[in-house]
XYZ file of C-alpha atoms in Angstrom:
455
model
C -62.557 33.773 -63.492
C -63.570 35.212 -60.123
C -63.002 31.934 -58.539
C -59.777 31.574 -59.692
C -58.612 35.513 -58.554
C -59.792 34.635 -55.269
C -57.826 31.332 -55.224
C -54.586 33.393 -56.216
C -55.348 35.940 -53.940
C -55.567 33.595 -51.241
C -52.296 31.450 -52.045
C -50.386 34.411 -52.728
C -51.261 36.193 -49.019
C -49.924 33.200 -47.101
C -46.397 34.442 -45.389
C -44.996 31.027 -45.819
C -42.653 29.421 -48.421
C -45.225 27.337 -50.666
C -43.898 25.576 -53.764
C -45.680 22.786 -56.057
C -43.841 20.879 -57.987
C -44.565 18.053 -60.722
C -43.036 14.699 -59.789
C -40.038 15.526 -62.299
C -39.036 18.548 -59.930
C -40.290 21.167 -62.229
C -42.073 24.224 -60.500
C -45.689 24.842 -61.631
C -46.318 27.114 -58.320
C -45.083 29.079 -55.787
C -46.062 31.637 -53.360
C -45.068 35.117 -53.025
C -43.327 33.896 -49.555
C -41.682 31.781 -51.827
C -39.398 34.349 -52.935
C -39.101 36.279 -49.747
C -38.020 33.346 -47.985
C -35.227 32.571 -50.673
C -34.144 36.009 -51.698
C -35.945 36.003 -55.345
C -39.053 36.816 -57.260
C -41.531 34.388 -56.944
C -42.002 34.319 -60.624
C -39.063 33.835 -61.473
C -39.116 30.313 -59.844
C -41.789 29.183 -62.435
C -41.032 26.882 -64.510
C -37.254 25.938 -62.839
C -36.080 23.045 -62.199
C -35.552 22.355 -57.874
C -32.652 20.342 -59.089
C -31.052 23.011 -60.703
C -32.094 25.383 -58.396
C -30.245 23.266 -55.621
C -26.913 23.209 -57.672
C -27.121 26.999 -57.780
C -27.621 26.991 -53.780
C -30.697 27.787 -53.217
C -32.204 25.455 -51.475
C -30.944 22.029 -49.849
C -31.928 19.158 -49.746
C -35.189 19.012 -51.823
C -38.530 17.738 -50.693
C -39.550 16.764 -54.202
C -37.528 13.642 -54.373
C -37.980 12.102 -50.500
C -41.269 12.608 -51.564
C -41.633 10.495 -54.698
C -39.403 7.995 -52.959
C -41.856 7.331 -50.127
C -44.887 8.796 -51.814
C -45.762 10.012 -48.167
C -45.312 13.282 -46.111
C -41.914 13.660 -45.160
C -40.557 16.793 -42.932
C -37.020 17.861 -42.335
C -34.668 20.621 -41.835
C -33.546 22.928 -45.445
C -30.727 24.888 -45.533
C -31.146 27.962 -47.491
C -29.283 30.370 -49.862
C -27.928 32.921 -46.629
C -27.728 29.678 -44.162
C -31.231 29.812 -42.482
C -32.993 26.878 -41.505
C -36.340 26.284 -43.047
C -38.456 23.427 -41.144
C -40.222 21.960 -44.496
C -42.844 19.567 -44.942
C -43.606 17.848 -48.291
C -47.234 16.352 -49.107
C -47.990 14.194 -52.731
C -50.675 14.793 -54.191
C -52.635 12.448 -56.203
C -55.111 12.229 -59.078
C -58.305 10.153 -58.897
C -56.709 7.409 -60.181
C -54.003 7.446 -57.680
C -51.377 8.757 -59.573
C -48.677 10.849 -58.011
C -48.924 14.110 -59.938
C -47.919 17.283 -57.469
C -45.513 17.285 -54.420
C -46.648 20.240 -52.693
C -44.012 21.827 -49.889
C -44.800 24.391 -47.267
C -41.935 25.656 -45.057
C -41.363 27.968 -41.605
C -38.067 29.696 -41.172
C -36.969 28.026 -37.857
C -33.901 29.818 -38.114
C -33.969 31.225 -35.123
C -35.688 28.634 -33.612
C -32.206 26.180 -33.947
C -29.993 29.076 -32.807
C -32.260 29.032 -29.393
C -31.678 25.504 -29.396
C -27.933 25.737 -30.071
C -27.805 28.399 -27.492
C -29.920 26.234 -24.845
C -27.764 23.204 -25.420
C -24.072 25.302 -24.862
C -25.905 26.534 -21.899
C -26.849 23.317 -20.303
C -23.120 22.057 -21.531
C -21.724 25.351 -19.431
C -24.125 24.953 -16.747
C -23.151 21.075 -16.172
C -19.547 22.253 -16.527
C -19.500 24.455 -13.742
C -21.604 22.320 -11.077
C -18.728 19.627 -12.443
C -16.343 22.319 -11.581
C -18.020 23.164 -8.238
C -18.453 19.264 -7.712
C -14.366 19.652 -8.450
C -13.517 22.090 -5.648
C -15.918 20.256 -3.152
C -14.029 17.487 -3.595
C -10.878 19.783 -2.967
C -12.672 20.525 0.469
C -13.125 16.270 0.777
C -9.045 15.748 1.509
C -7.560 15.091 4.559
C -4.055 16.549 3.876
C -3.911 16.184 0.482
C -5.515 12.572 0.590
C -8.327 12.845 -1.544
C -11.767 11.134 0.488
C -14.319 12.133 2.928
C -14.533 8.444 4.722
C -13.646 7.799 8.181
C -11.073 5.183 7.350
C -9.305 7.804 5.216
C -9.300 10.193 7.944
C -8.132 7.364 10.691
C -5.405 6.494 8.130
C -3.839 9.429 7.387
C -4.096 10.491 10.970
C -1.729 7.019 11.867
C 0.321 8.363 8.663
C 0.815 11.482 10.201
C 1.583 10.069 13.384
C 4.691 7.442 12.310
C 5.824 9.816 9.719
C 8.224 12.006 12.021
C 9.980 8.814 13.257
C 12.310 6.601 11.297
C 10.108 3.912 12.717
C 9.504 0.556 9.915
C 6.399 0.542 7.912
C 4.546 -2.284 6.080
C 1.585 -0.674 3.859
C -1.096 -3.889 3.269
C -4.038 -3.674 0.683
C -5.325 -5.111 -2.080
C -3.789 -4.232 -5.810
C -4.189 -0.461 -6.738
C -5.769 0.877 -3.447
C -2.781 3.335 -3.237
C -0.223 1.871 -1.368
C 2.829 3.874 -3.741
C 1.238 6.947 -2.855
C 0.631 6.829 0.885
C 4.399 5.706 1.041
C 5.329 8.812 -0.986
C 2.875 10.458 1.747
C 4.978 9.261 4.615
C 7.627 10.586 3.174
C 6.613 13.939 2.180
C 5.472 14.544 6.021
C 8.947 13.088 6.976
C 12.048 15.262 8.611
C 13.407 13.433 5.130
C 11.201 14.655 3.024
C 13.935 17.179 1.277
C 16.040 14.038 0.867
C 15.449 11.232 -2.485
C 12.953 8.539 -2.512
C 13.740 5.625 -3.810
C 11.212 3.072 -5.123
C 12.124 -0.854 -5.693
C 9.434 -2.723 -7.414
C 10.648 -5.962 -6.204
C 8.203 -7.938 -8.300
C 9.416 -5.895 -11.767
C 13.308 -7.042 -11.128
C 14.398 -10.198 -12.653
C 15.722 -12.584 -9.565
C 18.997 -12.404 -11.179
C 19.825 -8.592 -11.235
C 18.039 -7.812 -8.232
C 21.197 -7.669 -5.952
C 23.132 -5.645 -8.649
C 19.797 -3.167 -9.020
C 20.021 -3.153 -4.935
C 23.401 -2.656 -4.597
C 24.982 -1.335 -7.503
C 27.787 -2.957 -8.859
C 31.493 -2.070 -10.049
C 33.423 -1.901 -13.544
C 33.615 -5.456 -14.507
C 31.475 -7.189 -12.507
C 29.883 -9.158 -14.894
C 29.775 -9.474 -18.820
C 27.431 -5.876 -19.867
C 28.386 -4.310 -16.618
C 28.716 -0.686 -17.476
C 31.956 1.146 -17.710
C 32.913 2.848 -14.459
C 29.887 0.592 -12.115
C 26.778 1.998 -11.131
C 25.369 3.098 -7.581
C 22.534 0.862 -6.365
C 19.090 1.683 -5.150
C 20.094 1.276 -1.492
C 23.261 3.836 -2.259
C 21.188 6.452 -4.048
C 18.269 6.332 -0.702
C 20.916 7.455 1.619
C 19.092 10.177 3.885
C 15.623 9.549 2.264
C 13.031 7.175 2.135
C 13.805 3.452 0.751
C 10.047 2.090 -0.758
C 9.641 -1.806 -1.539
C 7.067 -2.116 -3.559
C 5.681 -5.731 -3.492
C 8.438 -6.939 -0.943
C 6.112 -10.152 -0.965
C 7.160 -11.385 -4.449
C 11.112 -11.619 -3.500
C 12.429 -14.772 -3.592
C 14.037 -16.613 -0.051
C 17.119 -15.845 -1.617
C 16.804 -12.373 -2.074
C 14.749 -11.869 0.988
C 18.085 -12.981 2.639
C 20.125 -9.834 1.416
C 17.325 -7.676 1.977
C 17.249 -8.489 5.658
C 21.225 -8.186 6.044
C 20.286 -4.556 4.710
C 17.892 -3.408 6.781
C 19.808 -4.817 9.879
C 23.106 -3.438 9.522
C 22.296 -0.442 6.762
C 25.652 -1.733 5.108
C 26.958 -3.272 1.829
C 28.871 -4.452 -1.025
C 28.799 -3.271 -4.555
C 28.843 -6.489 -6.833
C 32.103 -6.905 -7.940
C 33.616 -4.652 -4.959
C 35.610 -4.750 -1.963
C 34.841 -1.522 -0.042
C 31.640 -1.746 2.328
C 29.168 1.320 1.923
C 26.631 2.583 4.373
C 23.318 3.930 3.360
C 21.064 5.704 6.314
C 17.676 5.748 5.138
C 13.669 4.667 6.108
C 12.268 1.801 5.272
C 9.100 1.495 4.352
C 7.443 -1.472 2.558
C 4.401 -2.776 0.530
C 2.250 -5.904 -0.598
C -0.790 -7.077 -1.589
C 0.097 -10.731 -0.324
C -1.066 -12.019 3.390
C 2.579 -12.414 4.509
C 1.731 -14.062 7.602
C -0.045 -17.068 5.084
C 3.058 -16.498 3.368
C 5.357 -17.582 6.520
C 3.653 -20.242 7.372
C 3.935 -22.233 3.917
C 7.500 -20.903 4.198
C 7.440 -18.998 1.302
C 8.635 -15.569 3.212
C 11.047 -15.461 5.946
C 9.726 -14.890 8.964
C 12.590 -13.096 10.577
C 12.342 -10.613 7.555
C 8.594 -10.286 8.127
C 8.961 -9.093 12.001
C 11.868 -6.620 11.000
C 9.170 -5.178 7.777
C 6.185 -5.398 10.221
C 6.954 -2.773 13.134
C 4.049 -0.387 12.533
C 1.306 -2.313 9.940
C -1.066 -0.125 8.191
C -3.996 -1.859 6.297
C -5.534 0.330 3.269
C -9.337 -0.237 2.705
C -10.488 -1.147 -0.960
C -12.476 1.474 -2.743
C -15.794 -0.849 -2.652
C -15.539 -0.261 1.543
C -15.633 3.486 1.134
C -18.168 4.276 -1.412
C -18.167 7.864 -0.197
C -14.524 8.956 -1.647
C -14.891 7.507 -5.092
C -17.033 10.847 -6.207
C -14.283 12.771 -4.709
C -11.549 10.716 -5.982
C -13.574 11.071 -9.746
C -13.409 14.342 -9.761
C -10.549 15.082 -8.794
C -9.105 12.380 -11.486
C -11.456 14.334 -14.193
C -9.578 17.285 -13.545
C -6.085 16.446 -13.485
C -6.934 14.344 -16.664
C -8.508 17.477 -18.613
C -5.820 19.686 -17.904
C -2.844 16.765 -18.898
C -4.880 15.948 -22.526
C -6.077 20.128 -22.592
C -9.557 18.640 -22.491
C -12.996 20.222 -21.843
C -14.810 17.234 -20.458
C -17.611 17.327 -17.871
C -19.587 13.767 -16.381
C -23.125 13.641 -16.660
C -24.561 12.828 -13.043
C -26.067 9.717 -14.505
C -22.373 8.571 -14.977
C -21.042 9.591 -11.088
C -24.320 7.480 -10.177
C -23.462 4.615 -12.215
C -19.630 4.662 -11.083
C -20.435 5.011 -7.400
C -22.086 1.855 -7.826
C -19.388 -0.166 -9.201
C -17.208 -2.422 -6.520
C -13.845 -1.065 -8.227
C -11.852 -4.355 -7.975
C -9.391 -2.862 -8.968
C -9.371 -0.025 -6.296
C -7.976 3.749 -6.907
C -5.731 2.300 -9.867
C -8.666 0.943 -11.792
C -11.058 4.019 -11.556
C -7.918 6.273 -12.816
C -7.417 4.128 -15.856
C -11.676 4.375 -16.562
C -11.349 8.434 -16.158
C -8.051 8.755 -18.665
C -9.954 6.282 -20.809
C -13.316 8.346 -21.037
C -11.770 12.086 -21.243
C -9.596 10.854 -23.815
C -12.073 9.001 -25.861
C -15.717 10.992 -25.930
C -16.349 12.874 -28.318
C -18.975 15.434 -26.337
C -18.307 18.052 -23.941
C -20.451 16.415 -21.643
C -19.510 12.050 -20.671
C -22.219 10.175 -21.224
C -23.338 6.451 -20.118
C -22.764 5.180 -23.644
C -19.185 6.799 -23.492
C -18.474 4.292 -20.012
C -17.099 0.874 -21.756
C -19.352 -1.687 -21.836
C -18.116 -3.800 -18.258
C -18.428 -0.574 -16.788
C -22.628 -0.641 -17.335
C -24.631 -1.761 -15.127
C -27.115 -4.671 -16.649
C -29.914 -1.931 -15.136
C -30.168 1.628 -15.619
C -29.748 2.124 -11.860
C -30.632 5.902 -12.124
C -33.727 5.267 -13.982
C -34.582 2.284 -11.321
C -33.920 5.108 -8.114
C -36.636 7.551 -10.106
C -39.057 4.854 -11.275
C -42.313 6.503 -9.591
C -44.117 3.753 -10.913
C -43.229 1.192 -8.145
C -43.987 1.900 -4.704
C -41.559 2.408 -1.594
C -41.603 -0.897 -0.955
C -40.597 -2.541 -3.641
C -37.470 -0.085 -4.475
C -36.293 -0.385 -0.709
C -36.722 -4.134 -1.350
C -34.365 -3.924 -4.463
C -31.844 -1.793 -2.791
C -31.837 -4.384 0.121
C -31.806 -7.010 -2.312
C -28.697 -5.854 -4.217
C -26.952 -4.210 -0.357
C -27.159 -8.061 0.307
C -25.295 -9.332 -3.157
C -22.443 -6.936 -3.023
C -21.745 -8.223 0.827
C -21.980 -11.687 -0.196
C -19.262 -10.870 -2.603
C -17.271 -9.453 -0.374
C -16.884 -11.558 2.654
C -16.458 -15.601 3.140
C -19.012 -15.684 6.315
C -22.721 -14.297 7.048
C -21.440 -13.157 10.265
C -18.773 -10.854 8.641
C -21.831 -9.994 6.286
C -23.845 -8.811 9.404
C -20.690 -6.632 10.750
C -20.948 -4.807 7.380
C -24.586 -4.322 7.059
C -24.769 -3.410 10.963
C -27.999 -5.748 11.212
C -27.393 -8.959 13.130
C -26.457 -12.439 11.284
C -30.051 -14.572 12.062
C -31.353 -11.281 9.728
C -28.700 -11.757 7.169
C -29.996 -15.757 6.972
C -33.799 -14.637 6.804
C -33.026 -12.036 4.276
C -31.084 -14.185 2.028
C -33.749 -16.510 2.121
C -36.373 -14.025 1.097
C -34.608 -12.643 -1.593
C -33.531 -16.124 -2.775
C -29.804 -15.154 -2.468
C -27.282 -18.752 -2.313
């Protein structure tokens, strides 16, 4: 009898939740914490059934079940009657034959344990947030009048931007696909004395052949079967004082290159259909992605027409030869992005490392499409890697490689080499070129190549 007071005495002073159940959920013990911990008398739990007891809300889930399922310890997180969480732990317990006859539970009210977790995890949400945010009006610092980049090449273009802009002087943009040739026209113009004046775009590789004239020059009631009532004014007609942009002038054909040259000569035409000559004043500039001069050659663009486009050429680098803007440019695209979808989004520095390492073959145009893609699609305040699309991965974790401390010097200055080497390969026809790049001379880009096994 003693033995057994001082057992009770000793289960009952314990501050934590203790219940024993049989394997049919039926409670044969329970602690005096017991019933602190879930708002009730202790023994008032004897004899209940956890089942029941959950149904009523007073605990959930139950340990008694996971328990007979696995017929091992098992820990999770309860929920009890007023909301707290109770970090519980259930233990079988079994006879000498090995029979499963108690499931024993013990719990700690980690309550406010999770809200300090909760509470860390919005802070290091906020915290990344507003170095995002600060990362955000750095980058507004990293513009060269309103040109988002830090590079030199930005800075050299939009200086020879700058320069041609306050004289009607022709200009032919040339760069790849997406590098931002629409938007250093729209530049030009903006620093322009016509900058209060229209300007007009003409994709000439969106126009069918057939209507391009009409879409140039307008056209007059009746002109041709659809024509609308009354004509319409042309693009030419509606640039007059402003700026006149052809986008992709390389993909007109000879016989539209032929009007388009009469145009920029004389700055005078016909409406389809009409009789009464109309002059436009405007700028010119122009745009491709094509090597025109490849282009004359096989006869494929006039070269009369490429000499009047071609007064003052200005070459846009691709985004993989300025590395240093695309952080800028990501940020800046982040923002503009959260505040179009009313988004809360933030990148995860893992991410910006991962993105600056991308060659962006598709340039300035490519990168915005990613950013719209990710702040529209993750579900988490913060982008992470696994929210990048899966081309957009490198096969390596190339953050975790840059903090590997388990390599030496060496050997990660060897991999960085190593992959320096691969991207120039990619990028220019000749080891010489390759050399110019890497600013190390050519016999060095041979020797390396061979070291590193590189074809």
């Amino acid at each position: 009898m003693d033995a057994w007071n001082e057992y009770k005495a000793i289960f009952h002073s314990l501050q934590d939740d203790i219940l024993v159940t049989d394997p049919s959920g039926i409670i044969v013990k329970a602690s005096e914490g017991t019933g602190t911990v879930y708002g009730v008398k202790a023994g008032d739990l004897m004899g209940r059934s956890v089942y029941e007891l959950e149904k009523e809300g007073l605990f959930t889930p139950l340990a008694t079940p996971m328990v007979v399922e696995s017929n091992k310890r098992v820990t999770f997180v309860q929920t009890g009657p007023k909301g707290q969480q109770l970090l519980v732990t259930g233990l079988p317990v079994h006879d000498e034959g090995g029979k499963l006859i108690r499931i024993v539970s013990y719990s700690h009210d980690v309550t406010e344990l999770m809200e300090i977790k909760a509470g860390m995890e919005e802070m290091s949400a906020e915290m990344e947030r507003v170095r995002n945010e600060l990362n955000w009006l750095k980058s507004q610092q990293d513009t060269v009048d309103g040109i988002i980049g830090r590079s030199e090449d930005i800075r050299k273009l939009v200086a020879t931007a700058k320069q041609i802009s306050g004289v009607d002087v022709n200009v032919l943009l040339l760069g790849e696909s997406g590098v931002g040739k629409s938007e250093m026209a729209r530049f030009i113009h903006k620093n322009s004395e016509r900058k209060e004046q229209p300007f007009i775009e003409v994709n000439c590789g969106a126009i069918p052949e057939s209507l391009f004239e009409a879409e140039l020059f307008g056209y007059e009631d009746g002109a041709f079967t659809g024509a609308r009532k009354g004509g319409r004014m042309g693009l030419a007609e509606l640039a007059a004082g402003g700026t006149l942009f052809f986008d992709e002038v390389g993909e007109l054909s000879l016989s539209n290159q032929v009007k388009v040259l009469k145009l920029i000569q004389e700055k005078r035409f016909y409406r389809v259909g009409g009789r009464k000559e109309i002059h436009s004043d405007f700028r010119l500039i122009s745009a491709t992605n094509r090597d025109l001069v490849k282009a004359v050659s096989e006869k494929l663009f006039r070269e009369d027409l490429y000499f009047r486009l071609n007064v003052v050429p200005i070459t846009l680098t691709p985004l993989r030869d300025r590395r240093e803007d695309i952080i800028p440019l990501i940020h800046n695209l982040l923002n503009k992005f959260c505040q179009q979808y009313n988004r809360k989004r933030v990148m995860d520095k893992k991410v910006l490392h991962e993105l600056s390492q991308l060659d962006w073959r598709g340039n300035v145009r490519e990168l915005m499409n990613l950013i719209e893609r990710v702040v529209v699609t993750s579900n988490t305040p913060i982008i992470q890697l696994e929210d990048l699309p899966e081309p957009y991965r490198l096969e390596e974790d190339s953050y975790s490689e840059m903090n590997n401390f388990r390599e030496s010097l060496q050997e990660s200055l060897e991999k960085v080499e190593k992959r320096k080497l691969e991207e120039a390969k990619r990028s220019f026809r000749t080891t010489t070129k390759m050399a110019e790049a890497l600013g190390i001379s050519q016999p060095s880009v041979v020797r390396k190549m061979k070291k590193y096994r590189i074809n």
